[in-house]
């Protein structure tokens, strides 16, 4: 009985570990509208876009920035990878920019990755990030991947 | 006979089974088909639901007709040995922000601030709201026109574009409750006028340029007593060095205050973020010339602040100096500050801060203040 209990706990722990590592290992991709002429983007440009320092694409199209909710694990992973900063720190920065009236192009927060893909597929200048598995689901057409974050 | 009878029964059973088989399989197949149909219907319904949710969100984005309310507040308890001041609670600020997108290019932004524990009434007849019950002020009120993402015109009351702290000073997002000494001495906290903001990228740097014309120092409201308007500007450059960020720039303001004093103010700022380590420093100086007088004097201030983030904690230290008239060192004031912040979330922070105030003038007694505070940002920020 005790052995069975221990085995059950071990199995649950193993499942949790595998589930956690599977999530953490899911890559993040940067998506834009398929009409966007940009084919590739680097971390430096991404930082500029998500820090309000790059407002237009090279062809002059205004950039619309999409972001996930503050506590979303994909968002946390994105900011850790691109900025080496917790997602909450970036939220603080944006809040301060907004109340000081300095925010020029704040990101639009949406509830889930599906919505980011949907919005980016509909707006020519839009940019967003989603997990690779969501991007691969092929649920939404009209998107283009321009970077994969390791 | 027995064999014939057995074969007959066997044949009858076989026939029965043969006929019964399809009748068992049929309902099963039917069930499978039904399940498949339900699955497809479910998928279609889920897709429709997602589309409806997205459509709903798009509508909320595109309409933007509603007024958005946000704000911040901070409450503190001060322990101090400053003569004549008791330890006390203080409702420092309650600021409310209202914003609305009027048209695609037009928007409105305002901030109404209740500071110092504002009370409209006092039990003591001689009290004024400003003196003992805090104050109510319109800190920002702008009608903004943004014809392009990089260009904005703003008309109304705005935070004077100078340096860093004068703009980025809100308690939930700065490590200390006390502000550097030169603030609001050398540049006015806010200005009434017209502001132009232009952002562009050059040589791997992002350049933010602001120029404005306003009523100037001492004339924040509608009673502009100066003969001319003040003119100011701010240039800010941000560049990435490896994965770290360097921000630097300069500000200028030429104004005549309400007492007829002609003033030229200058400021240089620098901010550097090296992963969890942050350094921020500003130097400001102002030339003061009384109209018709041959002499002039300068006042100046400087601070250097370091911060270090460890998970939800921020440690901060600042050295601060201000001299109200550089002709004599007796006017030197210093504040040495140490602070610890704990960020419960991005909109709620607890702070403990120690400030030691020292004066060169022996008639001014040195003192300290320890401030325990809680600051919160409200609404959709």
XYZ file of C-alpha atoms in Angstrom:
531
model
C 0.000 0.000 0.000
C 2.781 2.386 0.983
C 4.741 1.286 -2.085
C 1.746 1.971 -4.318
C 1.328 5.413 -2.759
C 4.980 6.224 -3.258
C 4.754 5.046 -6.854
C 1.702 7.252 -7.453
C 3.444 10.310 -6.013
C 6.544 9.559 -8.078
C 4.428 9.225 -11.225
C 2.630 12.510 -10.564
C 5.930 14.276 -9.903
C 7.415 12.815 -13.073
C 4.400 13.943 -15.091
C 4.642 17.432 -13.630
C 8.365 17.596 -14.384
C 7.861 16.415 -17.945
C 4.948 18.803 -18.460
C 6.987 21.692 -17.046
C 10.055 20.989 -19.098
C 7.975 20.462 -22.221
C 6.427 23.903 -21.749
C 9.685 25.605 -20.965
C 11.333 24.035 -23.976
C 8.619 25.285 -26.363
C 10.267 27.850 -28.609
C 8.805 31.293 -29.202
C 8.310 32.624 -32.693
C 7.871 36.206 -33.821
C 4.985 36.606 -36.227
C 3.976 39.389 -38.583
C 1.333 39.771 -41.218
C 2.178 37.862 -44.429
C 2.065 41.154 -46.381
C 4.868 42.601 -44.260
C 8.021 42.736 -46.409
C 10.237 42.074 -43.372
C 11.674 38.584 -43.603
C 13.838 38.441 -40.504
C 14.174 40.362 -37.249
C 16.902 40.415 -34.606
C 16.741 40.829 -30.833
C 17.949 44.411 -31.057
C 15.052 45.449 -33.289
C 12.626 43.492 -31.143
C 13.866 45.338 -28.074
C 13.342 48.644 -29.853
C 9.810 47.729 -30.887
C 8.767 46.470 -27.452
C 10.459 49.450 -25.725
C 8.713 52.145 -27.786
C 11.872 53.045 -29.685
C 10.948 51.765 -33.157
C 7.557 52.944 -34.332
C 7.560 52.123 -38.040
C 8.709 49.313 -40.322
C 11.383 50.019 -42.930
C 8.683 50.701 -45.554
C 7.034 53.308 -43.314
C 4.091 51.204 -42.139
C 3.235 52.005 -38.502
C 3.911 49.095 -36.145
C 1.110 47.718 -34.002
C 2.559 45.749 -31.106
C 0.720 42.841 -29.526
C 1.539 41.424 -26.134
C 0.147 38.756 -23.810
C -1.231 39.227 -20.309
C 1.330 39.929 -17.580
C 1.153 36.510 -15.926
C 1.203 34.484 -19.143
C 4.184 32.062 -19.113
C 4.832 32.606 -22.842
C 5.141 36.345 -22.180
C 7.532 35.709 -19.298
C 9.638 33.512 -21.547
C 9.615 36.170 -24.301
C 10.823 38.984 -22.036
C 13.420 36.808 -20.348
C 14.788 35.796 -23.753
C 14.731 39.192 -25.458
C 15.314 41.586 -22.556
C 16.770 39.338 -19.859
C 14.163 41.015 -17.673
C 11.068 39.755 -15.866
C 7.795 40.503 -17.596
C 6.610 42.512 -14.568
C 9.571 44.882 -14.866
C 8.522 45.685 -18.420
C 4.937 46.173 -17.250
C 6.250 48.705 -14.707
C 8.143 50.522 -17.435
C 5.026 50.767 -19.609
C 2.844 51.892 -16.731
C 5.333 54.667 -15.959
C 5.497 55.701 -19.618
C 1.709 55.795 -19.801
C 1.100 57.930 -16.724
C 3.874 60.333 -17.639
C 2.288 60.629 -21.047
C 5.467 59.471 -22.763
C 4.142 56.255 -24.307
C 4.037 56.543 -28.093
C 3.101 53.072 -29.207
C 2.216 50.890 -26.210
C 1.644 47.179 -26.810
C -1.940 46.010 -26.959
C -2.447 43.261 -24.426
C -4.612 40.359 -25.525
C -5.793 37.328 -23.619
C -4.199 34.455 -25.515
C -1.960 33.440 -28.364
C -4.885 32.672 -30.652
C -5.934 36.306 -30.463
C -2.425 37.542 -31.170
C -2.330 35.371 -34.300
C -5.783 36.506 -35.338
C -5.003 40.207 -34.858
C -1.615 39.978 -36.585
C -3.229 38.159 -39.515
C -5.631 41.074 -39.948
C -3.268 44.070 -39.560
C -0.508 44.731 -42.020
C 1.846 46.458 -39.573
C 1.229 44.158 -36.629
C 3.801 42.113 -34.764
C 3.402 39.573 -31.993
C 4.942 36.520 -30.418
C 3.501 33.068 -29.793
C 4.816 29.645 -28.863
C 6.002 27.489 -31.732
C 3.313 24.884 -31.037
C 0.571 27.512 -31.370
C 2.067 28.845 -34.580
C 2.297 25.314 -35.972
C -1.347 24.575 -35.251
C -2.135 26.266 -38.562
C -5.431 27.544 -37.214
C -4.959 30.973 -38.748
C -3.763 31.919 -42.208
C -2.056 35.134 -43.276
C 0.888 34.980 -40.872
C 4.621 34.889 -41.380
C 7.307 33.823 -38.902
C 10.286 36.182 -38.965
C 12.268 34.888 -35.995
C 12.515 31.942 -33.669
C 13.803 32.698 -30.194
C 16.067 30.170 -28.522
C -31.103 -38.703 -37.572
C -29.235 -37.185 -34.671
C -26.595 -35.818 -37.030
C -29.204 -34.355 -39.359
C -30.944 -32.705 -36.463
C -27.642 -31.321 -35.160
C -26.708 -29.958 -38.602
C -30.112 -28.333 -38.952
C -29.782 -26.595 -35.583
C -26.178 -25.596 -36.380
C -27.230 -24.160 -39.745
C -30.090 -22.276 -38.108
C -27.784 -20.813 -35.433
C -25.178 -19.886 -38.067
C -27.815 -18.155 -40.150
C -29.093 -16.352 -37.082
C -25.589 -15.151 -36.187
C -24.926 -14.156 -39.791
C -28.071 -12.075 -39.870
C -27.529 -10.649 -36.411
C -23.965 -9.426 -36.992
C -24.790 -6.466 -39.149
C -27.522 -5.475 -36.783
C -24.942 -5.214 -33.916
C -22.332 -3.478 -36.069
C -24.743 -0.940 -37.499
C -25.549 0.872 -34.261
C -21.842 0.931 -33.401
C -20.958 2.437 -36.764
C -23.783 4.852 -36.357
C -22.467 5.808 -32.942
C -18.988 6.374 -34.334
C -20.434 8.539 -37.079
C -22.493 10.492 -34.563
C -19.425 11.047 -32.400
C -17.456 12.263 -35.423
C -20.273 14.594 -36.417
C -20.469 15.949 -32.866
C -16.710 16.449 -32.799
C -16.854 18.452 -36.030
C -19.780 20.475 -34.778
C -17.916 21.124 -31.538
C -14.834 22.292 -33.433
C -16.960 24.557 -35.597
C -18.674 25.996 -32.550
C -15.343 26.543 -30.774
C -13.952 28.294 -33.832
C -17.060 30.436 -34.042
C -16.738 31.297 -30.352
C -13.082 32.275 -30.772
C -13.984 34.433 -33.757
C -16.731 36.099 -31.781
C -14.360 36.756 -28.887
C -11.761 38.208 -31.255
C -14.419 40.295 -32.956
C -15.510 41.566 -29.551
C -11.914 42.497 -28.727
C -11.434 44.173 -32.100
C -14.543 46.225 -31.481
C -13.215 47.316 -28.123
C -9.915 48.295 -29.772
C -11.337 50.078 -32.752
C -14.045 52.009 -31.014
C -11.968 53.453 -28.150
C -14.786 55.797 -27.374
C -14.727 55.186 -23.690
C -12.860 57.268 -21.123
C -10.105 55.256 -19.499
C -9.494 55.933 -15.831
C -6.285 55.019 -14.074
C -4.122 56.525 -11.365
C -1.872 55.957 -8.411
C -1.726 56.558 -4.707
C 0.922 56.407 -2.001
C 0.653 56.454 1.755
C 3.589 56.783 4.116
C 4.619 57.017 7.728
C 7.508 59.372 8.483
C 9.819 59.061 11.480
C 11.983 62.139 11.784
C 14.030 64.203 14.215
C 13.513 67.381 12.173
C 12.768 70.201 14.637
C 9.094 71.107 14.740
C 7.933 68.048 12.818
C 6.248 65.094 14.503
C 6.258 61.538 13.298
C 3.191 61.266 11.118
C 1.105 59.389 8.598
C 0.773 61.084 5.249
C -1.579 60.399 2.383
C 0.945 61.712 -0.083
C -0.919 61.470 -3.364
C -4.067 60.287 -4.968
C -3.788 61.006 -8.658
C -6.464 60.178 -11.187
C -5.738 59.938 -14.894
C -8.427 60.264 -17.518
C -7.715 59.522 -21.142
C -9.790 59.218 -24.236
C -9.124 58.567 -27.882
C -11.140 61.278 -29.595
C -10.320 60.439 -33.188
C -7.665 58.339 -34.862
C -5.032 61.073 -34.441
C -6.570 63.016 -31.546
C -6.639 62.098 -27.879
C -7.002 63.677 -24.467
C -5.017 62.952 -21.344
C -5.411 64.510 -17.909
C -4.158 64.032 -14.372
C -5.859 65.481 -11.325
C -3.762 65.203 -8.210
C -4.810 65.336 -4.564
C -1.627 65.717 -2.557
C -0.670 65.990 1.085
C -3.859 64.432 2.458
C -6.214 66.855 0.805
C -9.236 67.904 2.819
C -11.679 70.439 1.521
C -12.560 71.618 5.006
C -10.510 72.203 8.114
C -11.589 72.635 11.731
C -9.103 75.453 12.153
C -10.299 78.663 10.568
C -6.829 79.925 9.682
C -5.916 76.743 7.773
C -5.747 76.904 4.045
C -6.025 73.835 1.906
C -2.509 74.295 0.615
C -0.930 74.939 4.009
C -2.370 72.208 6.152
C -4.769 70.121 4.227
C -2.797 69.386 1.104
C -3.677 70.577 -2.344
C -5.611 69.778 -5.460
C -3.935 70.415 -8.757
C -4.252 69.651 -12.401
C -0.839 68.162 -13.048
C -1.433 67.296 -16.699
C -4.178 68.151 -19.164
C -3.370 67.692 -22.794
C -5.120 67.560 -26.075
C -2.801 65.586 -28.301
C -2.549 65.374 -32.061
C -0.426 62.566 -33.495
C -0.472 62.671 -37.308
C 2.296 60.042 -37.505
C 3.658 57.553 -34.966
C 6.860 59.544 -34.537
C 5.304 63.012 -34.307
C 3.037 64.496 -31.654
C 1.724 67.953 -30.876
C 0.328 68.521 -27.396
C -1.531 71.572 -26.183
C -2.280 72.196 -22.524
C -0.457 71.410 -19.287
C 2.401 68.924 -19.446
C 5.254 67.684 -17.269
C 8.161 69.965 -18.168
C 10.332 67.952 -20.544
C 13.662 68.133 -18.711
C 16.012 65.338 -17.720
C 14.698 62.132 -16.192
C 13.248 62.553 -12.700
C 11.135 65.553 -13.540
C 9.249 63.353 -16.004
C 9.625 59.871 -14.532
C 8.879 60.608 -10.892
C 5.752 58.653 -9.976
C 6.005 56.872 -6.603
C 4.988 53.348 -7.685
C 7.839 53.334 -10.198
C 10.720 55.154 -8.515
C 12.724 53.719 -5.615
C 12.346 56.650 -3.181
C 9.535 58.828 -1.893
C 11.786 61.860 -1.601
C 12.772 63.582 -4.826
C 16.193 64.986 -5.631
C 16.648 68.483 -4.191
C 17.027 70.445 -7.404
C 13.724 69.212 -8.759
C 11.138 71.932 -9.139
C 13.769 74.494 -8.100
C 15.614 74.783 -11.383
C 12.937 73.650 -13.842
C 9.201 74.051 -13.176
C 7.367 70.787 -12.490
C 4.819 71.399 -15.186
C 4.267 73.934 -17.922
C 1.280 75.367 -19.728
C 1.842 75.678 -23.442
C 2.430 73.871 -26.705
C 4.813 70.932 -27.038
C 6.187 69.128 -30.065
C 7.639 65.644 -29.723
C 9.578 63.954 -32.534
C 11.230 60.527 -32.401
C 13.634 59.098 -34.950
C 16.407 56.535 -35.237
C 19.950 57.516 -36.155
C 23.246 55.641 -35.876
C 21.712 52.742 -33.904
C 20.304 55.226 -31.392
C 16.739 56.284 -30.783
C 16.514 60.047 -30.575
C 13.621 61.711 -28.798
C 13.436 65.463 -29.340
C 10.977 67.756 -27.598
C 10.571 71.502 -27.969
C 7.962 73.632 -26.252
C 6.781 77.129 -25.641
C 5.056 77.847 -22.338
C 4.200 80.409 -19.691
C 7.379 79.482 -17.823
C 8.444 79.387 -14.177
C 6.040 80.823 -11.684
C 3.286 81.024 -14.272
C 1.693 77.641 -14.333
C -1.850 78.888 -14.557
C -3.809 81.374 -16.575
C -2.190 84.441 -14.952
C 0.977 84.733 -17.010
C 2.728 87.768 -15.518
C 5.843 87.531 -17.639
C 6.103 89.680 -20.714
C 7.263 86.925 -23.040
C 6.898 83.191 -23.305
C 9.504 80.690 -22.208
C 11.127 78.349 -24.701
C 12.570 74.977 -23.846
C 13.735 71.716 -25.299
C 14.957 68.250 -24.418
C 17.073 65.836 -26.414
C 17.301 62.219 -25.314
C 19.314 59.462 -26.980
C 18.973 55.782 -26.172
C 21.377 53.207 -27.465
C 21.994 49.510 -26.854
C 25.452 48.492 -25.791
C 25.532 44.747 -26.099
C 22.406 43.718 -24.159
C 22.538 46.814 -21.947
C 20.905 50.178 -22.385
C 22.454 53.646 -22.259
C 20.291 56.754 -22.201
C 21.693 60.268 -22.154
C 20.740 63.763 -23.155
C 20.362 67.437 -22.341
C 17.600 69.943 -21.617
C 17.286 73.704 -21.803
C 14.758 76.328 -20.707
C 14.829 80.076 -21.153
C 12.160 81.867 -19.131
C 11.178 84.943 -17.230
C 9.506 84.113 -13.950
C 6.612 85.985 -12.353
C 9.000 88.164 -10.296
C 10.690 89.455 -13.437
C 13.780 87.271 -13.051
C 15.270 86.159 -16.381
C 16.464 82.565 -16.126
C 18.390 80.177 -18.316
C 18.259 76.582 -17.076
C 20.461 73.725 -18.292
C 20.412 70.027 -17.474
C 22.395 66.947 -18.497
C 21.185 63.428 -17.750
C 22.543 59.911 -18.031
C 21.043 56.529 -17.285
C 22.727 53.174 -17.692
C 21.264 49.739 -17.167
C 23.672 46.854 -16.838
C 21.387 43.850 -16.325
C 20.055 44.189 -12.755
C 22.234 47.202 -12.007
C 20.981 50.709 -12.789
C 22.765 54.059 -12.621
C 20.961 57.360 -13.034
C 22.477 60.803 -12.677
C 21.505 64.388 -13.490
C 23.201 67.745 -13.195
C 21.187 70.960 -13.479
C 22.194 74.619 -13.232
C 20.325 77.867 -13.669
C 21.518 81.367 -14.396
C 19.334 83.978 -12.659
C 19.363 87.591 -13.823
C 17.184 90.293 -12.327
C 15.960 92.568 -15.101
C 17.935 95.797 -15.150
C 20.585 94.475 -12.749
C 24.165 93.956 -13.869
C 24.930 90.953 -11.664
C 23.547 87.490 -11.817
C 23.841 84.307 -9.789
C 23.623 80.585 -10.392
C 21.877 77.828 -8.519
C 22.746 74.213 -9.227
C 22.036 70.662 -8.185
C 23.248 67.150 -8.829
C 22.385 63.628 -7.853
C 23.709 60.153 -8.571
C 21.527 57.154 -7.881
C 22.314 53.457 -8.063
C 19.776 50.629 -7.983
C 20.093 46.871 -7.907
C 17.215 44.442 -8.584
C 17.092 41.056 -6.899
C 13.914 39.214 -7.839
C 11.110 41.258 -6.271
C 13.511 43.449 -4.308
C 15.189 46.690 -5.343
C 18.040 48.223 -3.370
C 18.755 51.913 -3.972
C 21.279 54.509 -2.833
C 21.455 58.201 -3.780
C 23.751 61.114 -3.193
C 22.082 64.453 -3.676
C 23.290 68.050 -3.598
C 21.753 71.459 -4.225
C 23.003 75.018 -3.829
C 20.452 77.820 -4.110
C 23.121 80.492 -4.732
C 26.517 79.329 -5.885
C 28.177 82.546 -4.694
C 28.432 81.043 -1.241
C 29.137 77.494 -0.087
C 26.955 78.124 2.949
C 23.973 77.359 0.744
C 25.059 73.769 0.123
C 22.487 71.136 1.049
C 23.081 67.386 0.912
C 20.838 64.368 1.214
C 22.168 60.840 1.588
C 19.517 58.245 0.831
C 19.271 54.489 1.167
C 16.124 52.545 0.244
C 14.732 49.048 -0.045
C 11.695 48.301 -2.206
C 9.609 45.171 -2.358
C 7.472 44.766 -5.501
C 4.378 42.774 -4.608
C 3.378 43.141 -8.260
C 4.107 45.608 -11.054
C 1.500 47.936 -9.575
C 2.068 47.561 -5.823
C 5.330 48.366 -4.072
C 6.364 48.698 -0.445
C 9.327 50.928 0.424
C 11.537 51.682 3.389
C 13.772 54.699 2.952
C 16.299 56.565 5.075
C 17.272 60.166 4.255
C 20.002 62.091 6.048
C 19.787 65.868 5.459
C 22.982 67.870 5.967
C 23.475 71.631 5.615
C 26.654 73.658 5.232
C 25.061 76.549 7.057
C 25.608 75.878 10.793
C 22.376 77.684 11.638
C 20.473 74.944 9.840
C 20.341 71.767 11.903
C 21.005 68.457 10.228
C 18.246 65.894 10.572
C 17.106 62.520 9.295
C 13.836 60.995 8.122
C 12.856 57.367 7.827
C 9.892 56.760 5.562
C 7.845 53.583 5.352
C 5.441 53.684 2.425
C 3.123 51.772 0.181
C 2.509 52.923 -3.398
C -0.062 51.518 -5.768
C -0.908 52.077 -9.432
C -4.566 51.845 -10.341
C -6.451 50.805 -13.419
C -5.377 49.709 -16.863
C -1.702 50.665 -16.921
